[in-house]
Amino acid sequence: MSTNEAAVVETPADAITGHSSGADWLARYSGSLMGVFGTPQRVLVRGAGCLVWDADGKEYLDLLGGIAVNALGHAHPFVTSVISSQLATLGHVSNFFTSPTQIALAEKLLELAKAPSGSKVFFANSGTEANEAAFKLARRNNGDGKRTKIIALEGAFHGRTMGALALTAKEAYRAPFEPLPGGVVHVPFGDIEALRAAVDDSTAAVFLEPIQGEAGVRPLSAEYLKAAREATTAAGALLILDEVQTGIGRTGKWLASEDAGIVPDAVTLAKGLGGGFPIGALLTYGSTTSALLTAGQHGTTFGGNPVATAAALATLHAIETQGVLQNVTSVGQYLRQGIAAVEGVAQVRGEGLLIGFDVDAEIAPAMVTAGLEAGFIINSPGPRTIRLAPPLILTTEQADRFLAALPDLIATATATTAKDAQ
């Protein structure tokens, strides 16, 4: 279906919910859901690959991928068939039991992460839950009460539950919920000497995102990650890498930190891991780190359930066997180079298909609106910054579609912003 077709998209859910226009659905949304996300931009009803359609039948090229979640796009046939088959066989068991998919996924993740002997996996339902488990892991590395400090970076985003929020730097997210769990110190982003000065014998852990997504796609250098590993090892602190957004092929590698050549103490994963199905994971490296959390010290009802782990196994299998990592590398480079050549773009950052670019004026929010009108889903984490995290199966033809439209999006946003300022 093309953008100029007015036909309303029918979905299987219509049999339960009935069909309404986007405006009708949004009116019902405001009457029934909490407003923590503001007003939704659109009501989406169907997806296929890198495309989605709204309740009024309009088509969009999804360049955000559910914020780096839909690794294989929407309604990937292999992933959906595996989920359906598993759900028809065994949907949920409590963690008094296990399942073959849970065990197989843990083994696969440790293999892909090249984790040393003795490494273990804890499954959660989201990235923030994986980071909560990592936060508790850090607390257990307390050195008989001597290590109470946890270090994160300015610009960090690790989630919105209380422990993850304590690690998150943005004051607007933190202030309404203080006092937060204590002992967290934020140091300047990318400053190796500031990190070395902060890590001492009182440090339990250092949390890092190899590429900060919420802050506008800001990569840490391999030198920084190596320095963090050296400093934490010397101090007896843990190095915990938050790869919730950067992991599972997003940068063209299974983990964004691979090129640094370091072995962390723990890694958190989520987003792309389930290909759209909610799942998170904490990987602890080596027997010493894995022993920090013992029976009864953490848990979850739904974490690692058969359907979620089957979805993740299917996603990993498709990425491995369908040339997805190579596609991420080639299309990501093509897209970044194309964006950099557009007038009005000041800087392009990122790796693979996690891309941030700055524009010359504070028009990024208006570009998001202009993008929706033109049939593109993009994101603005800052007034001058656009973030792209499309499905890993994005084609060069689809990239060209966006690149051709980008000058007009900038021009429209510039005009709209100027008009609003009058």
Coordinates of C-alpha atoms in Angstrom, one line a residue, residues 12-412:
P12 CA -6.8 -9.2 13.0
A13 CA -7.2 -7.1 16.1
D14 CA -10.2 -5.3 14.5
A15 CA -12.3 -8.4 15.3
I16 CA -11.7 -7.6 19.0
T17 CA -11.2 -3.9 19.2
G18 CA -13.3 -2.7 16.2
H19 CA -12.0 -0.2 13.7
S20 CA -11.8 3.5 14.3
S21 CA -9.9 6.4 12.8
G22 CA -6.6 7.6 14.2
A23 CA -8.4 10.6 15.8
D24 CA -11.0 8.4 17.4
W25 CA -8.3 6.1 18.8
L26 CA -6.3 9.1 20.2
A27 CA -9.4 10.5 21.9
R28 CA -9.9 7.1 23.6
Y29 CA -6.2 6.9 24.5
S30 CA -6.4 10.2 26.4
G31 CA -9.4 8.9 28.3
S32 CA -7.9 5.6 29.4
L33 CA -4.1 5.7 29.5
M34 CA -1.7 7.6 31.7
G35 CA -0.1 10.5 30.0
V36 CA 3.5 9.6 30.8
F37 CA 4.4 9.5 27.1
G38 CA 2.5 12.6 26.1
T39 CA 0.2 12.4 23.1
P40 CA 1.1 9.6 20.7
Q41 CA 2.2 10.8 17.3
R42 CA 0.2 8.2 15.4
V43 CA -1.9 5.1 15.9
L44 CA 0.0 2.3 14.2
V45 CA -1.9 -0.8 13.2
R46 CA 0.3 -2.9 10.9
G47 CA 3.9 -3.4 9.8
A48 CA 5.8 -5.3 7.2
G49 CA 9.6 -5.2 7.1
C50 CA 10.7 -1.5 7.4
L51 CA 7.2 -0.2 6.7
V52 CA 4.3 0.5 9.1
W53 CA 0.8 1.8 8.5
D54 CA -1.4 3.9 10.7
A55 CA -5.1 3.6 11.5
D56 CA -6.0 5.9 8.6
G57 CA -4.1 3.8 6.0
K58 CA -1.0 6.0 5.7
E59 CA 2.4 4.3 5.1
Y60 CA 5.6 5.2 6.8
L61 CA 9.3 4.2 6.4
D62 CA 10.2 3.3 10.0
L63 CA 13.7 4.7 10.6
L64 CA 13.4 4.3 14.4
G65 CA 12.5 0.7 14.7
G66 CA 10.7 1.0 18.0
I67 CA 13.8 2.7 19.3
A68 CA 16.3 0.1 18.1
V69 CA 13.9 -2.8 19.0
N70 CA 12.6 -4.2 15.7
A71 CA 15.9 -5.6 14.6
L72 CA 14.3 -7.6 11.7
G73 CA 11.6 -5.1 11.0
H74 CA 7.9 -5.8 11.5
A75 CA 6.2 -9.1 11.2
H76 CA 9.3 -11.0 10.1
P77 CA 7.9 -14.3 8.9
F78 CA 10.4 -16.6 10.6
V79 CA 10.2 -14.8 14.0
T80 CA 6.4 -14.7 13.9
S81 CA 6.2 -18.4 13.0
V82 CA 8.5 -19.4 15.8
I83 CA 6.6 -17.3 18.3
S84 CA 3.3 -18.7 17.2
S85 CA 4.5 -22.3 17.3
Q86 CA 6.0 -21.8 20.8
L87 CA 2.9 -20.1 22.2
A88 CA 0.8 -23.0 20.9
T89 CA 3.1 -25.4 22.7
L90 CA 4.1 -23.8 26.0
G91 CA 3.5 -20.1 26.7
H92 CA 4.8 -19.7 30.3
V93 CA 6.2 -21.5 33.2
S94 CA 7.3 -20.0 36.5
N95 CA 11.0 -19.9 37.3
F96 CA 10.5 -22.9 39.6
F97 CA 11.0 -24.6 36.2
T98 CA 13.0 -24.0 33.0
S99 CA 12.5 -24.7 29.3
P100 CA 14.7 -25.8 26.4
T101 CA 14.4 -22.3 24.8
Q102 CA 15.6 -20.6 27.9
I103 CA 18.7 -22.8 28.2
A104 CA 19.5 -22.7 24.5
L105 CA 19.3 -18.9 24.4
A106 CA 21.6 -18.5 27.4
E107 CA 24.1 -20.8 25.8
K108 CA 23.8 -18.9 22.5
L109 CA 24.3 -15.4 24.1
L110 CA 27.4 -16.6 25.9
E111 CA 28.8 -18.0 22.7
L112 CA 28.1 -14.8 20.7
A113 CA 29.6 -12.6 23.5
K114 CA 32.7 -14.8 23.6
A115 CA 32.2 -15.0 27.4
P116 CA 34.8 -16.9 29.4
S117 CA 34.2 -20.2 31.2
G118 CA 31.9 -19.8 34.2
S119 CA 29.9 -16.9 32.7
K120 CA 26.1 -16.9 33.3
V121 CA 22.9 -15.2 32.1
F122 CA 19.9 -13.8 33.9
F123 CA 16.8 -13.1 31.8
A124 CA 14.5 -10.1 32.4
N125 CA 11.7 -8.4 30.5
S126 CA 13.4 -5.1 29.4
G127 CA 16.6 -3.1 29.4
T128 CA 15.8 -1.2 32.6
E129 CA 15.2 -4.5 34.4
A130 CA 18.5 -5.9 33.1
N131 CA 20.2 -2.8 34.4
E132 CA 18.5 -3.2 37.8
A133 CA 20.0 -6.7 38.0
A134 CA 23.3 -5.2 37.1
F135 CA 22.9 -2.5 39.7
K136 CA 22.4 -5.2 42.4
L137 CA 25.4 -7.1 41.0
A138 CA 27.4 -4.0 41.6
R139 CA 26.1 -3.6 45.2
R140 CA 27.2 -7.2 45.9
N141 CA 30.8 -6.2 44.9
N142 CA 31.0 -4.2 48.0
G143 CA 34.4 -5.4 49.4
D144 CA 33.0 -6.0 52.9
G145 CA 31.3 -2.6 52.8
K146 CA 34.3 -0.7 51.6
R147 CA 33.1 -0.2 48.0
T148 CA 30.0 2.0 47.9
K149 CA 30.5 4.2 44.9
I150 CA 29.1 3.5 41.5
I151 CA 30.3 5.6 38.5
A152 CA 28.3 6.5 35.4
L153 CA 28.7 9.1 32.8
E154 CA 27.2 12.5 32.1
G155 CA 24.6 12.0 29.4
A156 CA 24.0 8.4 30.4
F157 CA 20.6 6.8 30.1
H158 CA 20.2 3.4 31.7
G159 CA 16.4 3.2 32.3
R160 CA 13.6 4.7 34.5
T161 CA 13.2 2.2 37.4
M162 CA 14.8 3.5 40.6
G163 CA 18.2 1.9 40.4
A164 CA 18.6 2.4 36.6
L165 CA 17.3 6.0 37.1
A166 CA 20.0 6.6 39.7
L167 CA 22.5 5.7 36.9
T168 CA 20.8 8.0 34.4
A169 CA 22.2 11.5 34.3
K170 CA 19.3 13.6 32.9
E171 CA 18.0 15.8 35.7
A172 CA 14.5 16.1 34.3
Y173 CA 14.1 12.3 34.7
R174 CA 15.7 12.2 38.1
A175 CA 14.4 15.2 40.0
P176 CA 10.7 14.1 40.5
F177 CA 11.8 10.8 42.2
E178 CA 14.6 11.8 44.5
P179 CA 16.0 10.6 46.8
L180 CA 17.3 7.9 44.5
P181 CA 19.5 5.0 45.5
G182 CA 22.7 6.6 46.7
G183 CA 26.4 6.3 45.9
V184 CA 26.2 7.1 42.1
V185 CA 28.7 9.6 40.7
H186 CA 28.5 11.0 37.2
V187 CA 31.8 11.9 35.5
P188 CA 32.3 13.8 32.2
F189 CA 31.7 11.9 29.0
G190 CA 34.7 10.6 27.2
D191 CA 37.3 12.2 29.6
I192 CA 39.7 9.4 30.4
E193 CA 41.6 11.3 33.1
A194 CA 38.3 12.2 34.9
L195 CA 37.4 8.6 34.9
R196 CA 40.8 7.5 36.2
A197 CA 40.6 10.1 39.0
A198 CA 37.1 8.9 40.0
V199 CA 37.8 5.2 40.2
D200 CA 39.4 4.3 43.5
D201 CA 39.2 1.6 46.2
S202 CA 35.7 2.8 47.1
T203 CA 34.3 2.0 43.7
A204 CA 32.1 -1.0 43.2
A205 CA 31.4 -0.6 39.5
V206 CA 31.6 1.6 36.4
F207 CA 28.5 1.6 34.1
L208 CA 29.1 2.6 30.5
E209 CA 27.2 2.7 27.2
P210 CA 29.6 2.1 24.3
I211 CA 27.4 4.6 22.4
Q212 CA 25.1 6.9 24.3
G213 CA 21.8 6.8 22.4
E214 CA 19.6 9.1 24.4
A215 CA 22.3 11.8 24.5
G216 CA 22.3 12.0 20.7
V217 CA 24.4 8.9 19.6
R218 CA 27.8 9.7 21.2
P219 CA 30.3 6.9 20.8
L220 CA 33.0 6.2 23.4
S221 CA 36.4 5.5 21.9
A222 CA 38.1 2.1 22.1
E223 CA 40.9 3.9 24.1
Y224 CA 38.3 5.0 26.6
L225 CA 36.9 1.5 27.1
K226 CA 40.4 0.1 27.5
A227 CA 41.2 2.7 30.1
A228 CA 38.0 1.9 31.9
R229 CA 38.9 -1.8 32.0
E230 CA 42.4 -1.0 33.3
A231 CA 41.1 1.4 36.0
T232 CA 38.4 -0.9 37.2
T233 CA 40.6 -4.0 37.3
A234 CA 43.2 -2.1 39.4
A235 CA 40.6 -1.0 41.9
G236 CA 38.7 -4.2 42.2
A237 CA 35.6 -2.6 40.6
L238 CA 33.3 -4.1 38.0
L239 CA 33.1 -2.8 34.5
I240 CA 29.5 -3.1 33.3
L241 CA 28.6 -2.3 29.7
D242 CA 25.0 -1.3 28.9
E243 CA 24.5 -2.6 25.4
V244 CA 20.7 -2.5 25.6
Q245 CA 20.6 -0.2 22.5
T246 CA 23.9 -1.0 20.9
G247 CA 23.9 -4.8 21.1
I248 CA 22.5 -7.6 18.9
G249 CA 24.0 -6.3 15.6
R250 CA 22.9 -2.7 15.8
T251 CA 26.5 -1.5 15.0
G252 CA 27.3 -4.3 12.6
K253 CA 28.7 -6.5 15.4
W254 CA 27.0 -8.5 18.1
L255 CA 28.3 -6.1 20.7
A256 CA 29.5 -2.5 20.0
S257 CA 32.4 -3.0 22.4
E258 CA 34.0 -5.8 20.5
D259 CA 36.5 -3.7 18.7
A260 CA 38.0 -2.4 22.0
G261 CA 39.3 -5.9 22.7
I262 CA 38.3 -5.9 26.4
V263 CA 36.5 -8.4 28.6
P264 CA 33.9 -6.7 30.8
D265 CA 32.5 -8.1 34.0
A266 CA 28.9 -7.8 32.8
V267 CA 26.9 -6.8 29.8
T268 CA 23.2 -5.8 29.7
L269 CA 21.0 -6.5 26.6
A270 CA 17.4 -5.9 25.5
K271 CA 15.7 -4.0 22.7
G272 CA 16.8 -5.9 19.5
L273 CA 17.3 -9.2 21.4
G274 CA 13.6 -10.3 21.0
G275 CA 13.0 -8.8 17.5
G276 CA 10.1 -6.9 19.0
F277 CA 9.1 -9.3 21.7
P278 CA 10.0 -8.0 25.3
I279 CA 13.1 -9.6 26.7
G280 CA 16.2 -8.4 28.5
A281 CA 19.4 -10.1 29.7
L282 CA 22.3 -9.7 32.1
L283 CA 25.4 -11.5 31.1
T284 CA 28.0 -12.0 33.9
Y285 CA 31.5 -12.8 32.7
G286 CA 33.5 -15.5 34.5
S287 CA 32.8 -17.5 37.6
T288 CA 33.8 -14.8 40.1
T289 CA 31.3 -12.2 38.8
S290 CA 28.6 -14.8 38.3
A291 CA 28.8 -15.9 41.9
L292 CA 27.9 -12.4 43.2
L293 CA 24.2 -13.0 42.8
T294 CA 23.1 -16.2 44.5
A295 CA 19.8 -18.1 44.9
G296 CA 17.0 -15.8 46.2
Q297 CA 18.9 -12.5 45.7
H298 CA 17.1 -11.6 42.5
G299 CA 14.2 -12.8 40.4
T300 CA 11.3 -12.2 38.0
T301 CA 8.0 -13.9 37.2
F302 CA 8.1 -13.5 33.4
G303 CA 11.8 -13.3 32.7
G304 CA 13.1 -16.0 30.4
N305 CA 9.7 -17.4 29.6
P306 CA 9.5 -19.9 26.6
V307 CA 7.9 -17.4 24.2
A308 CA 10.3 -14.6 24.8
T309 CA 13.3 -16.8 24.6
A310 CA 12.0 -18.5 21.5
A311 CA 11.6 -15.1 19.9
A312 CA 15.1 -14.2 20.8
L313 CA 16.5 -17.4 19.4
A314 CA 14.7 -16.9 16.2
T315 CA 16.0 -13.3 15.9
L316 CA 19.6 -14.4 16.5
H317 CA 19.3 -17.2 14.0
A318 CA 17.9 -14.9 11.3
I319 CA 20.6 -12.3 11.9
E320 CA 23.3 -15.0 11.7
T321 CA 22.0 -16.8 8.6
Q322 CA 20.6 -13.9 6.5
G323 CA 23.6 -11.7 6.1
V324 CA 22.2 -9.0 8.4
L325 CA 25.4 -7.9 10.1
Q326 CA 27.0 -7.2 6.7
N327 CA 23.9 -5.3 5.7
V328 CA 24.1 -3.2 8.8
T329 CA 27.7 -2.3 8.0
S330 CA 27.2 -1.5 4.3
V331 CA 23.8 0.3 4.5
G332 CA 24.8 2.1 7.7
Q333 CA 27.9 3.6 6.0
Y334 CA 25.9 4.5 2.9
L335 CA 23.3 6.3 4.9
R336 CA 25.8 8.2 7.1
Q337 CA 27.7 9.3 4.0
G338 CA 24.5 10.4 2.3
I339 CA 23.3 12.4 5.4
A340 CA 26.7 14.1 5.7
A341 CA 26.4 15.4 2.2
V342 CA 23.1 17.2 2.8
E343 CA 23.2 21.0 3.2
G344 CA 22.2 22.0 6.7
V345 CA 23.7 18.9 8.4
A346 CA 26.5 19.9 10.8
Q347 CA 27.8 16.5 12.0
V348 CA 27.1 12.8 11.7
R349 CA 27.9 10.3 14.4
G350 CA 27.3 6.6 15.1
E351 CA 28.1 3.2 13.8
G352 CA 26.2 0.7 11.7
L353 CA 22.5 1.6 11.9
L354 CA 22.6 3.6 15.1
I355 CA 23.0 7.1 13.6
G356 CA 22.8 10.6 15.1
F357 CA 23.2 13.8 13.1
D358 CA 23.1 17.4 14.1
V359 CA 21.5 20.2 12.1
D360 CA 22.5 23.8 12.0
A361 CA 19.6 25.2 13.9
E362 CA 17.2 24.0 16.7
I363 CA 14.7 22.5 14.3
A364 CA 15.0 18.8 15.1
P365 CA 11.6 18.4 16.8
A366 CA 10.0 20.2 13.8
M367 CA 11.8 17.7 11.5
V368 CA 10.2 14.8 13.3
T369 CA 6.8 16.4 12.6
A370 CA 7.7 17.1 9.0
G371 CA 9.0 13.6 8.6
L372 CA 5.7 12.1 9.8
E373 CA 3.8 14.2 7.2
A374 CA 6.2 13.0 4.5
G375 CA 6.0 9.3 5.6
F376 CA 9.1 8.9 7.8
I377 CA 9.5 7.9 11.4
I378 CA 12.5 9.6 13.0
N379 CA 13.4 10.8 16.5
S380 CA 14.9 14.0 18.0
P381 CA 16.7 13.4 21.3
G382 CA 17.8 17.0 21.3
P383 CA 16.8 20.4 19.7
R384 CA 19.5 20.0 17.0
T385 CA 19.8 16.2 16.9
I386 CA 18.1 13.5 14.9
R387 CA 18.5 9.9 15.9
L388 CA 17.9 7.0 13.4
A389 CA 17.8 3.3 14.5
P390 CA 16.0 1.6 11.7
P391 CA 15.5 -2.2 11.3
L392 CA 18.8 -3.9 10.5
I393 CA 17.3 -5.1 7.2
L394 CA 17.0 -1.5 5.8
T395 CA 17.9 -1.4 2.1
T396 CA 19.9 1.1 0.2
E397 CA 16.8 1.9 -1.8
Q398 CA 14.9 2.7 1.4
A399 CA 17.9 4.8 2.6
D400 CA 17.8 6.7 -0.7
R401 CA 14.1 7.4 -0.2
F402 CA 15.0 9.2 3.1
L403 CA 18.1 10.9 1.7
A404 CA 16.0 12.3 -1.2
A405 CA 13.5 13.7 1.3
L406 CA 16.0 15.1 3.9
P407 CA 16.6 18.5 2.3
D408 CA 12.9 19.1 2.2
L409 CA 12.4 18.0 5.8
I410 CA 15.1 20.5 6.9
A411 CA 13.6 23.3 4.8
T412 CA 10.1 22.6 6.1

